[in-house]
Tab-separated table of C-alpha atoms in Angstrom:
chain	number	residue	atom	x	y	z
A	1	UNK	CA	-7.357	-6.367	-3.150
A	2	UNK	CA	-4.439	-3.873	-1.701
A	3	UNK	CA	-2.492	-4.414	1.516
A	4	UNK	CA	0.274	-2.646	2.755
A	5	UNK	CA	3.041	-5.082	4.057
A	6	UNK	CA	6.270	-5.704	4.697
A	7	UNK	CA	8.587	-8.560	2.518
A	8	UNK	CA	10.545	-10.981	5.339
A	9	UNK	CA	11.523	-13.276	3.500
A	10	UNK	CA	12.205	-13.773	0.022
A	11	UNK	CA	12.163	-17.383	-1.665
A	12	UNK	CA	14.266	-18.696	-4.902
A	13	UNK	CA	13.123	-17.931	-7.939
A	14	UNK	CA	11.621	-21.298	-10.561
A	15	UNK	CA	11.464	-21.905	-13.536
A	16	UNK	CA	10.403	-24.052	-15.971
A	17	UNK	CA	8.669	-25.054	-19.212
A	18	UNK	CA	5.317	-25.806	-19.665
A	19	UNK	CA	3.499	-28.795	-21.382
A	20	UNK	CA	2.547	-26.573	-24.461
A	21	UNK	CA	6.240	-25.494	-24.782
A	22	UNK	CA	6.191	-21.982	-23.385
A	23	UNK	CA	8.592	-21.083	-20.891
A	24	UNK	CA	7.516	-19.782	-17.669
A	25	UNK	CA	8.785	-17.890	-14.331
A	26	UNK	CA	8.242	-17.781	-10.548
A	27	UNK	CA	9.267	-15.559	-7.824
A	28	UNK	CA	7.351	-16.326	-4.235
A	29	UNK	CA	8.002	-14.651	-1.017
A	30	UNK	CA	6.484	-13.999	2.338
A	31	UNK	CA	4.971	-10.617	3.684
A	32	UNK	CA	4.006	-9.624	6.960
A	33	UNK	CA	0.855	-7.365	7.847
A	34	UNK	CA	1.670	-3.994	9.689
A	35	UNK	CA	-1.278	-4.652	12.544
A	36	UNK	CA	-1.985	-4.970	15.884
A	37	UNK	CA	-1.157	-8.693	15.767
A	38	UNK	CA	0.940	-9.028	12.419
A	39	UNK	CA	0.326	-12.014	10.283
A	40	UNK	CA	2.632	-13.934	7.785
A	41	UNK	CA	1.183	-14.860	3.993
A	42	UNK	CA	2.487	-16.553	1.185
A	43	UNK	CA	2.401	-14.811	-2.042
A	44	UNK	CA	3.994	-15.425	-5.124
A	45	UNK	CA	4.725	-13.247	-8.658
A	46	UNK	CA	4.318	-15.064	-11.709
A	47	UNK	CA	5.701	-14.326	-15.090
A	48	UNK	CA	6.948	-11.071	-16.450
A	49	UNK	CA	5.532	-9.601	-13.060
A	50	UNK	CA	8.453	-11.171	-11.639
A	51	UNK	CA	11.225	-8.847	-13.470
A	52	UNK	CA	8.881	-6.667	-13.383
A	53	UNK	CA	9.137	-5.936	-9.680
A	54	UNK	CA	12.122	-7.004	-7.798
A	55	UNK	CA	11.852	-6.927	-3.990
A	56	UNK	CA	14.455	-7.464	-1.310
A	57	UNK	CA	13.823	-8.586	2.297
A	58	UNK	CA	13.019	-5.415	4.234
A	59	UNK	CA	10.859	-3.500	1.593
A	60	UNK	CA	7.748	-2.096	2.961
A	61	UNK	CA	4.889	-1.830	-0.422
A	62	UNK	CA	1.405	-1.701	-1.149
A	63	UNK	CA	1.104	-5.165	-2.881
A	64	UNK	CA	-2.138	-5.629	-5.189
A	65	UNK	CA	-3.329	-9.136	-5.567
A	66	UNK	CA	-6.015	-11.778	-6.254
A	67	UNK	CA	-6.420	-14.507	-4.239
A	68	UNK	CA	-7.320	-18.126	-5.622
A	69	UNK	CA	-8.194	-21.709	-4.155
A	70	UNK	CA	-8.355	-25.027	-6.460
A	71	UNK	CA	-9.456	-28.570	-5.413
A	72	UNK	CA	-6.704	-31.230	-5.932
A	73	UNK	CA	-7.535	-35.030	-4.866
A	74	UNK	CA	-10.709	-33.846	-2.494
A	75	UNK	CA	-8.000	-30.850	-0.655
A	76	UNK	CA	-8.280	-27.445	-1.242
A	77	UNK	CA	-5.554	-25.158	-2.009
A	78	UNK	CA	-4.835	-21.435	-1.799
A	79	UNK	CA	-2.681	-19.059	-3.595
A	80	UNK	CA	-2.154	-15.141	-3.063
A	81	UNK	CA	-0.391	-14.083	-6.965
A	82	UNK	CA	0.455	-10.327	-7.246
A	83	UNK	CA	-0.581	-8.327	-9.934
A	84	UNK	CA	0.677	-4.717	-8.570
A	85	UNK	CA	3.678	-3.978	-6.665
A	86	UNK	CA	4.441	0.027	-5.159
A	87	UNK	CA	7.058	0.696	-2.928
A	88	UNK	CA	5.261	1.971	0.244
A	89	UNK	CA	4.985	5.768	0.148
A	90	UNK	CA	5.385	6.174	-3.660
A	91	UNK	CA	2.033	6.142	-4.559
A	92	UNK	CA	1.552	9.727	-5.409
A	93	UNK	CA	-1.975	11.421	-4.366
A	94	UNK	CA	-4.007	12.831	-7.769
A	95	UNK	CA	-3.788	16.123	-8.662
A	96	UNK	CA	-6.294	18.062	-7.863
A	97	UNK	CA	-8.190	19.246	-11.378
A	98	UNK	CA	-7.737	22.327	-12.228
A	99	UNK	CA	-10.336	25.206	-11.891
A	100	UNK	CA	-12.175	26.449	-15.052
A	101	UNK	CA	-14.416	28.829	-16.206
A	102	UNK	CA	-16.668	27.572	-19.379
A	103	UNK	CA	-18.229	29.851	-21.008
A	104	UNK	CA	-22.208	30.619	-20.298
A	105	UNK	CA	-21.584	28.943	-16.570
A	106	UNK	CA	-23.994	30.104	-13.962
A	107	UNK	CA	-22.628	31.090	-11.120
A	108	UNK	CA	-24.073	28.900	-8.015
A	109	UNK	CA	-26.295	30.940	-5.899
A	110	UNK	CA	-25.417	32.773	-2.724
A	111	UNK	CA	-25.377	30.411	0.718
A	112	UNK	CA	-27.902	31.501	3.087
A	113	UNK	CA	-26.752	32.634	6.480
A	114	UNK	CA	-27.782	30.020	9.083
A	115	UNK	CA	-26.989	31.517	11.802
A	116	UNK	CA	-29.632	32.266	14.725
A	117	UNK	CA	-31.383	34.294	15.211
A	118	UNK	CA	-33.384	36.420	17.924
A	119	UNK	CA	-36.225	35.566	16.426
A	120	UNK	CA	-36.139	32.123	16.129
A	121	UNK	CA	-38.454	30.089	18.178
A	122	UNK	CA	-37.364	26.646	17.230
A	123	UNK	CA	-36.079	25.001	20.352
A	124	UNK	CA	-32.928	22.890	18.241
């Protein structure tokens, strides 16, 4: 999923080691929704994806992320992780492919003219 948002708030990073011995990396923050009636969400980037993107209370993005919920002791919990961070108005539209001529292409055929005519009898 893809939202644009706005970071507000911008947690302290964790760290840690796992039980299998491999070292691991946290950064969480909160976003707000640009809508009507702007909502607040938790979301958090794990791993190299934290370096990876740095963001600073203010930035506006387009965050892509998955969303996840796990049972624990009969309560369910929810998690938004980032995958994809882009600084709001960077992403860059495609280029439009260019035109070419292959070799034994048909032309398309002519358009017809549609327009009326005094003939025409067809009351639409």
């Amino acid at each position: 999923m893809e939202i644009a948002v706005k970071i507000i708030l911008a947690l302290p990073e964790q760290s840690g080691v796992s039980k299998a011995g491999n070292a691991w990396k946290k950064r969480e923050y909160v976003l707000e929704t640009q809508e009507t009636y702007p909502k607040k969400v938790h979301f958090d980037l794990f791993g190299d994806r934290a370096d990876q993107y740095p963001l600073n209370v203010g930035d506006e993005i387009v965050l892509s992320f998955d969303i996840n919920s796990r049972e624990f002791n009969g309560r369910w919990y929810t998690s938004v992780s980032g995958w994809k961070v882009e600084k709001a108005g960077a992403q860059a539209a495609p280029a439009a492919a260019p035109v070419q001529d292959f070799p034994g292409a048909v032309p398309p055929p002519p358009v017809p003219d549609l327009g009326s005519d005094a003939t025409d009898d067809l009351p639409f």
